[in-house]
Amino acid sequence: MKNENKAVIIWLLSGCLLLFIMVIVGGITRLTNSGLSMTDWHLVTDTFPPLSEEKWSQAFEEYKKFPEYQKINIHNDFQLDDYKFIYFWEWFHRFIGRIIGLVFIVPFIYFLIKKRLSSETIKKCVVLLSMGAFQGFLGWFMVRSGLIDNPDVSHFRLSLHLTFAFITFAYTLWVALDLIYPDRKPALLSLQKIARFTLFFLLLQIIYGGFVAGLNAGLIHNHWPLMSDGEFFHESITLEKDSWLLRLTEGKSGVQFVHRTLAYVVVGFILLLSYKSHKFDLTKQQKSGINVLVIIVFLQFSLGVFTLLYSVPLWLGLTHQIMAFFLLTAMTYTLHRLSK
């Protein structure tokens, strides 16, 4: 790592930390059903929550006009204090998004003025800023789907919003790693290929994790290693939807089945990567990356099992999502060390 890059690296890693916090708060927002509490989006005026009881009452009355209250919460003795609770998590989620925007934009302009960024790094940072802006749009796009008729967001939009946050984090980390390890070395092509396949299936698993969350598919078939009635492939998978595409993307049983199955695939690829790596003379960073991958994937697999068995309690669901973040971090680091 070159000394002149330290400030830029700290900036990028700070962005990674904020993205990590953003995903945690997003998970809490989802698990507490808080995502539809703010019914509009204003870049400036929503920066702080209502600061008086009158403003709170106005916001609550506005919330009552939308499907979540009219079809669900009106029957749950839902009061202003309940609304304040769910409002806080959605507001905090958006507030962190604003902070992330400032943390990325202001230092970027500063480093540009001070000519601390190479032309290659500038291009990568422009991509990062574009990804951040698109992520903000995806958040609005997701929430919008739950404010029209159905008092729940589209699981497709939820998964897109979640997965793109993970991808933005991974790319930010990759840019930082390019600066931390500026010296280029020949890639270990065979291990790199396995690592790329592993990353692909891990991202696919994250997508299906979003599907499971959006459909509340973790609240059924709370058994392991088999689904309900001791079946590996439960008959409900074929009954929910008319086509295989819909069964495996919109049916609760089908989505859970894919998520279960992909877990084995991800574990298998990481074990394969570890096994194959013993044939090479690896650097300390490469060995550490692979070893950490193996440890984290088994922790994540275990958390997934317990989250299912206990019907997704808040703390377990959140821990499972956090561990997915750690797994992607280890995967990104390992692929980077095997590639450069």
Short mmCIF file of C-alpha atoms in Angstrom, two decimals:
data_model
loop_
_atom_site.label_atom_id
_atom_site.label_comp_id
_atom_site.label_asym_id
_atom_site.label_seq_id
_atom_site.Cartn_x
_atom_site.Cartn_y
_atom_site.Cartn_z
CA MET A 1 0.00 0.00 0.00
CA LYS A 2 1.41 3.37 -1.03
CA ASN A 3 1.33 6.16 1.53
CA GLU A 4 -0.36 8.57 -0.86
CA ASN A 5 -3.29 6.15 -1.15
CA LYS A 6 -3.98 5.80 2.59
CA ALA A 7 -6.56 8.59 2.79
CA VAL A 8 -8.39 7.28 -0.27
CA ILE A 9 -8.38 3.74 1.13
CA ILE A 10 -9.75 4.95 4.48
CA TRP A 11 -12.47 6.83 2.58
CA LEU A 12 -13.47 3.75 0.59
CA LEU A 13 -13.41 1.45 3.61
CA SER A 14 -15.52 3.98 5.53
CA GLY A 15 -18.02 3.74 2.70
CA CYS A 16 -17.94 -0.06 3.05
CA LEU A 17 -18.67 0.24 6.77
CA LEU A 18 -21.61 2.57 6.14
CA LEU A 19 -23.00 0.23 3.49
CA PHE A 20 -22.73 -2.60 6.01
CA ILE A 21 -24.67 -0.57 8.58
CA MET A 22 -27.18 0.36 5.88
CA VAL A 23 -27.90 -3.29 5.12
CA ILE A 24 -28.28 -4.10 8.84
CA VAL A 25 -30.77 -1.28 9.32
CA GLY A 26 -32.50 -2.32 6.11
CA GLY A 27 -32.87 -5.83 7.54
CA ILE A 28 -34.39 -4.46 10.75
CA THR A 29 -36.69 -2.26 8.68
CA ARG A 30 -37.91 -5.29 6.76
CA LEU A 31 -38.23 -7.63 9.74
CA THR A 32 -40.19 -5.04 11.75
CA ASN A 33 -42.48 -4.28 8.77
CA SER A 34 -41.41 -0.64 8.85
CA GLY A 35 -40.67 -0.09 5.17
CA LEU A 36 -44.01 1.45 4.21
CA SER A 37 -44.28 3.87 7.14
CA MET A 38 -43.00 6.88 5.14
CA THR A 39 -45.39 7.29 2.26
CA ASP A 40 -43.46 9.87 0.26
CA TRP A 41 -39.90 10.81 -0.58
CA HIS A 42 -38.39 14.26 -0.19
CA LEU A 43 -34.64 14.68 -0.43
CA VAL A 44 -34.43 17.57 2.06
CA THR A 45 -37.64 17.87 4.10
CA ASP A 46 -37.52 14.21 5.24
CA THR A 47 -33.99 14.57 6.60
CA PHE A 48 -35.32 14.67 10.17
CA PRO A 49 -38.42 13.00 11.63
CA PRO A 50 -41.43 15.07 12.76
CA LEU A 51 -40.37 17.35 15.60
CA SER A 52 -43.77 18.05 17.18
CA GLU A 53 -46.86 16.08 18.10
CA GLU A 54 -48.80 18.02 15.47
CA LYS A 55 -46.34 16.95 12.77
CA TRP A 56 -46.48 13.36 14.01
CA SER A 57 -50.27 13.39 13.84
CA GLN A 58 -50.16 14.75 10.30
CA ALA A 59 -47.73 12.04 9.21
CA PHE A 60 -49.88 9.36 10.88
CA GLU A 61 -53.03 10.63 9.16
CA GLU A 62 -51.21 10.52 5.82
CA TYR A 63 -50.12 6.93 6.54
CA LYS A 64 -53.76 5.96 7.19
CA LYS A 65 -54.56 6.70 3.53
CA PHE A 66 -52.45 3.79 2.31
CA PRO A 67 -53.09 0.03 2.03
CA GLU A 68 -50.86 -1.16 4.88
CA TYR A 69 -52.94 0.69 7.45
CA GLN A 70 -56.31 0.24 5.72
CA LYS A 71 -55.92 -3.51 5.15
CA ILE A 72 -53.70 -4.64 8.04
CA ASN A 73 -52.89 -2.25 10.87
CA ILE A 74 -56.39 -0.83 11.26
CA HIS A 75 -57.32 -4.24 12.65
CA ASN A 76 -54.36 -4.37 15.07
CA ASP A 77 -55.24 -1.47 17.38
CA PHE A 78 -52.42 0.44 15.71
CA GLN A 79 -51.78 3.71 17.53
CA LEU A 80 -49.50 6.73 17.11
CA ASP A 81 -46.77 5.20 19.30
CA ASP A 82 -46.75 2.10 17.09
CA TYR A 83 -46.44 4.33 14.05
CA LYS A 84 -43.52 6.22 15.60
CA PHE A 85 -41.67 2.92 16.05
CA ILE A 86 -41.95 1.79 12.43
CA TYR A 87 -41.39 5.33 11.16
CA PHE A 88 -38.08 5.51 13.04
CA TRP A 89 -36.56 2.49 11.27
CA GLU A 90 -37.58 3.61 7.79
CA TRP A 91 -36.42 7.16 8.50
CA PHE A 92 -33.11 5.90 9.92
CA HIS A 93 -32.61 3.70 6.86
CA ARG A 94 -33.10 6.70 4.56
CA PHE A 95 -30.99 8.95 6.81
CA ILE A 96 -28.03 6.59 6.55
CA GLY A 97 -28.53 6.60 2.77
CA ARG A 98 -28.14 10.38 2.80
CA ILE A 99 -25.00 10.11 4.95
CA ILE A 100 -23.55 7.56 2.53
CA GLY A 101 -24.20 9.94 -0.35
CA LEU A 102 -22.32 12.74 1.41
CA VAL A 103 -19.48 10.43 2.47
CA PHE A 104 -18.95 9.34 -1.12
CA ILE A 105 -19.49 12.65 -2.93
CA VAL A 106 -17.71 15.23 -0.73
CA PRO A 107 -14.37 13.39 -0.31
CA PHE A 108 -14.46 12.41 -3.99
CA ILE A 109 -14.62 16.08 -4.97
CA TYR A 110 -11.85 16.86 -2.47
CA PHE A 111 -9.57 14.12 -3.82
CA LEU A 112 -10.26 15.30 -7.36
CA ILE A 113 -9.26 18.87 -6.51
CA LYS A 114 -6.13 17.66 -4.70
CA LYS A 115 -5.32 15.30 -7.60
CA ARG A 116 -5.07 12.31 -5.27
CA LEU A 117 -6.85 9.94 -7.64
CA SER A 118 -5.41 8.21 -10.67
CA SER A 119 -7.43 8.23 -13.88
CA GLU A 120 -8.27 4.56 -13.36
CA THR A 121 -9.47 5.16 -9.80
CA ILE A 122 -11.53 8.16 -10.94
CA LYS A 123 -13.37 5.95 -13.43
CA LYS A 124 -14.06 3.35 -10.72
CA CYS A 125 -15.30 6.04 -8.31
CA VAL A 126 -17.66 7.44 -10.94
CA VAL A 127 -19.09 3.94 -11.30
CA LEU A 128 -19.47 3.78 -7.51
CA LEU A 129 -21.31 7.10 -7.39
CA SER A 130 -23.61 5.94 -10.20
CA MET A 131 -24.30 2.71 -8.32
CA GLY A 132 -25.15 4.69 -5.19
CA ALA A 133 -27.60 6.88 -7.08
CA PHE A 134 -29.21 3.84 -8.68
CA GLN A 135 -29.50 2.18 -5.27
CA GLY A 136 -31.43 5.19 -4.01
CA PHE A 137 -33.79 4.87 -6.98
CA LEU A 138 -34.23 1.15 -6.28
CA GLY A 139 -35.24 1.97 -2.70
CA TRP A 140 -37.97 4.33 -3.91
CA PHE A 141 -38.97 1.83 -6.61
CA MET A 142 -39.32 -0.92 -4.01
CA VAL A 143 -41.35 1.11 -1.50
CA ARG A 144 -43.61 2.41 -4.26
CA SER A 145 -44.79 -1.13 -5.01
CA GLY A 146 -46.35 -1.41 -1.54
CA LEU A 147 -48.21 1.90 -1.58
CA ILE A 148 -50.68 1.26 -4.40
CA ASP A 149 -52.95 -1.75 -3.86
CA ASN A 150 -51.01 -4.52 -2.15
CA PRO A 151 -49.76 -3.55 1.35
CA ASP A 152 -46.44 -5.29 0.82
CA VAL A 153 -43.48 -4.53 -1.40
CA SER A 154 -42.74 -6.66 -4.43
CA HIS A 155 -40.32 -9.42 -3.46
CA PHE A 156 -38.59 -8.91 -6.82
CA ARG A 157 -37.97 -5.24 -6.05
CA LEU A 158 -36.95 -6.04 -2.46
CA SER A 159 -34.42 -8.58 -3.66
CA LEU A 160 -33.09 -6.23 -6.33
CA HIS A 161 -32.64 -3.46 -3.75
CA LEU A 162 -30.92 -5.84 -1.31
CA THR A 163 -28.69 -7.55 -3.85
CA PHE A 164 -27.56 -4.31 -5.44
CA ALA A 165 -26.54 -3.03 -1.99
CA PHE A 166 -24.38 -6.14 -1.59
CA ILE A 167 -22.90 -5.66 -5.06
CA THR A 168 -22.17 -1.98 -4.39
CA PHE A 169 -20.39 -2.96 -1.18
CA ALA A 170 -18.37 -5.66 -2.95
CA TYR A 171 -17.31 -3.29 -5.72
CA THR A 172 -16.33 -0.58 -3.21
CA LEU A 173 -14.22 -3.14 -1.34
CA TRP A 174 -12.66 -4.29 -4.62
CA VAL A 175 -11.62 -0.72 -5.50
CA ALA A 176 -10.09 -0.33 -2.03
CA LEU A 177 -8.23 -3.64 -2.39
CA ASP A 178 -6.78 -2.46 -5.71
CA LEU A 179 -5.17 0.40 -3.78
CA ILE A 180 -4.17 -1.70 -0.76
CA TYR A 181 -2.42 -4.22 -3.02
CA PRO A 182 -1.11 -2.13 -5.94
CA ASP A 183 1.47 -4.70 -7.08
CA ARG A 184 0.12 -7.03 -9.74
CA LYS A 185 0.94 -10.74 -9.74
CA PRO A 186 -0.09 -13.53 -12.13
CA ALA A 187 -3.56 -14.84 -11.34
CA LEU A 188 -4.09 -18.43 -10.25
CA LEU A 189 -6.45 -19.13 -13.13
CA SER A 190 -7.88 -22.49 -12.03
CA LEU A 191 -8.65 -21.24 -8.50
CA GLN A 192 -9.86 -17.92 -9.88
CA LYS A 193 -12.35 -19.77 -12.08
CA ILE A 194 -13.75 -21.71 -9.11
CA ALA A 195 -13.91 -18.52 -7.05
CA ARG A 196 -15.86 -16.75 -9.80
CA PHE A 197 -18.39 -19.58 -9.97
CA THR A 198 -18.65 -19.45 -6.17
CA LEU A 199 -19.31 -15.71 -6.26
CA PHE A 200 -21.98 -16.21 -8.93
CA PHE A 201 -23.86 -18.78 -6.86
CA LEU A 202 -23.41 -16.70 -3.71
CA LEU A 203 -25.02 -13.69 -5.41
CA LEU A 204 -27.81 -15.96 -6.69
CA GLN A 205 -28.29 -17.15 -3.12
CA ILE A 206 -28.49 -13.55 -1.91
CA ILE A 207 -31.14 -12.87 -4.57
CA TYR A 208 -33.17 -15.82 -3.32
CA GLY A 209 -32.62 -14.70 0.25
CA GLY A 210 -34.40 -11.50 -0.80
CA PHE A 211 -37.19 -13.56 -2.35
CA VAL A 212 -37.59 -15.55 0.88
CA ALA A 213 -37.71 -12.35 2.92
CA GLY A 214 -40.14 -10.62 0.57
CA LEU A 215 -42.54 -13.56 0.47
CA ASN A 216 -42.14 -14.47 4.16
CA ALA A 217 -41.23 -17.91 2.86
CA GLY A 218 -39.20 -18.67 5.97
CA LEU A 219 -42.41 -19.06 7.95
CA ILE A 220 -43.31 -22.36 6.27
CA HIS A 221 -41.59 -25.76 6.10
CA ASN A 222 -39.77 -25.08 9.35
CA HIS A 223 -37.93 -28.38 9.25
CA TRP A 224 -34.44 -29.48 8.28
CA PRO A 225 -32.83 -31.26 6.47
CA LEU A 226 -36.13 -32.13 4.79
CA MET A 227 -39.17 -29.94 4.17
CA SER A 228 -42.57 -30.60 5.76
CA ASP A 229 -43.86 -34.19 5.92
CA GLY A 230 -40.29 -35.49 5.63
CA GLU A 231 -40.11 -34.62 1.91
CA PHE A 232 -37.02 -33.30 0.12
CA PHE A 233 -39.22 -31.75 -2.59
CA HIS A 234 -42.58 -30.93 -1.01
CA GLU A 235 -45.71 -31.30 -3.13
CA SER A 236 -46.81 -27.76 -2.26
CA ILE A 237 -44.11 -26.50 -4.65
CA THR A 238 -46.12 -27.73 -7.63
CA LEU A 239 -49.47 -26.59 -6.24
CA GLU A 240 -48.82 -22.90 -5.62
CA LYS A 241 -48.29 -21.75 -9.22
CA ASP A 242 -49.08 -22.97 -12.72
CA SER A 243 -45.63 -22.90 -14.32
CA TRP A 244 -42.18 -23.91 -13.15
CA LEU A 245 -40.86 -20.39 -13.63
CA LEU A 246 -43.53 -18.99 -11.29
CA ARG A 247 -43.20 -21.88 -8.85
CA LEU A 248 -39.50 -21.20 -8.39
CA THR A 249 -39.69 -17.38 -8.34
CA GLU A 250 -43.08 -16.52 -6.82
CA GLY A 251 -44.25 -19.59 -4.90
CA LYS A 252 -43.27 -19.59 -1.24
CA SER A 253 -42.45 -23.29 -1.16
CA GLY A 254 -40.55 -23.15 -4.44
CA VAL A 255 -38.50 -20.13 -3.42
CA GLN A 256 -37.60 -21.72 -0.10
CA PHE A 257 -36.63 -24.95 -1.87
CA VAL A 258 -34.24 -23.09 -4.19
CA HIS A 259 -32.76 -21.16 -1.25
CA ARG A 260 -32.22 -24.42 0.64
CA THR A 261 -30.62 -26.10 -2.36
CA LEU A 262 -28.35 -23.18 -3.26
CA ALA A 263 -26.96 -23.27 0.28
CA TYR A 264 -25.51 -26.71 -0.44
CA VAL A 265 -24.16 -25.49 -3.78
CA VAL A 266 -22.36 -22.52 -2.19
CA VAL A 267 -20.88 -24.71 0.56
CA GLY A 268 -19.80 -27.26 -2.05
CA PHE A 269 -18.00 -24.70 -4.21
CA ILE A 270 -16.17 -23.19 -1.24
CA LEU A 271 -15.06 -26.64 -0.09
CA LEU A 272 -13.93 -27.39 -3.65
CA LEU A 273 -11.95 -24.14 -3.70
CA SER A 274 -10.33 -25.07 -0.39
CA TYR A 275 -9.49 -28.60 -1.58
CA LYS A 276 -8.00 -27.44 -4.88
CA SER A 277 -6.00 -24.70 -3.17
CA HIS A 278 -3.80 -27.27 -1.42
CA LYS A 279 -2.14 -28.02 -4.76
CA PHE A 280 -0.73 -24.49 -4.98
CA ASP A 281 1.90 -22.51 -3.14
CA LEU A 282 -0.37 -19.75 -1.89
CA THR A 283 0.49 -16.44 -0.28
CA LYS A 284 -0.50 -15.77 3.31
CA GLN A 285 -3.37 -13.55 2.15
CA GLN A 286 -4.70 -16.21 -0.22
CA LYS A 287 -4.58 -18.93 2.43
CA SER A 288 -6.23 -16.70 5.00
CA GLY A 289 -8.99 -15.70 2.59
CA ILE A 290 -9.88 -19.29 1.75
CA ASN A 291 -9.72 -20.46 5.38
CA VAL A 292 -11.98 -17.62 6.53
CA LEU A 293 -14.38 -18.44 3.68
CA VAL A 294 -14.72 -22.02 4.91
CA ILE A 295 -15.36 -20.92 8.50
CA ILE A 296 -17.91 -18.26 7.58
CA VAL A 297 -19.85 -20.41 5.11
CA PHE A 298 -20.42 -23.08 7.78
CA LEU A 299 -21.49 -20.42 10.29
CA GLN A 300 -23.87 -18.99 7.70
CA PHE A 301 -25.24 -22.41 6.81
CA SER A 302 -25.89 -23.15 10.50
CA LEU A 303 -27.57 -19.77 11.01
CA GLY A 304 -29.79 -20.45 8.01
CA VAL A 305 -30.89 -23.77 9.49
CA PHE A 306 -31.68 -22.30 12.92
CA THR A 307 -33.42 -19.28 11.37
CA LEU A 308 -35.70 -21.69 9.54
CA LEU A 309 -36.27 -24.03 12.47
CA TYR A 310 -37.26 -21.15 14.76
CA SER A 311 -39.48 -19.45 12.13
CA VAL A 312 -37.31 -16.37 11.58
CA PRO A 313 -37.14 -14.55 14.92
CA LEU A 314 -35.89 -10.99 14.47
CA TRP A 315 -32.43 -11.52 15.95
CA LEU A 316 -31.75 -14.71 14.00
CA GLY A 317 -33.02 -13.29 10.71
CA LEU A 318 -30.86 -10.23 11.18
CA THR A 319 -27.79 -12.26 12.19
CA HIS A 320 -28.27 -14.46 9.12
CA GLN A 321 -28.28 -11.36 6.90
CA ILE A 322 -25.19 -9.92 8.63
CA MET A 323 -23.31 -13.19 8.16
CA ALA A 324 -24.19 -13.12 4.45
CA PHE A 325 -22.42 -9.77 4.35
CA PHE A 326 -19.33 -11.24 6.01
CA LEU A 327 -19.42 -14.14 3.57
CA LEU A 328 -19.52 -11.81 0.59
CA THR A 329 -16.67 -9.78 2.11
CA ALA A 330 -14.51 -12.89 2.45
CA MET A 331 -15.47 -14.02 -1.04
CA THR A 332 -14.58 -10.65 -2.58
CA TYR A 333 -11.25 -10.53 -0.76
CA THR A 334 -10.35 -14.10 -1.73
CA LEU A 335 -11.25 -13.60 -5.39
CA HIS A 336 -9.22 -10.38 -5.46
CA ARG A 337 -6.17 -12.13 -3.98
CA LEU A 338 -6.49 -15.01 -6.46
CA SER A 339 -6.87 -12.61 -9.39
CA LYS A 340 -4.17 -9.99 -8.83
#
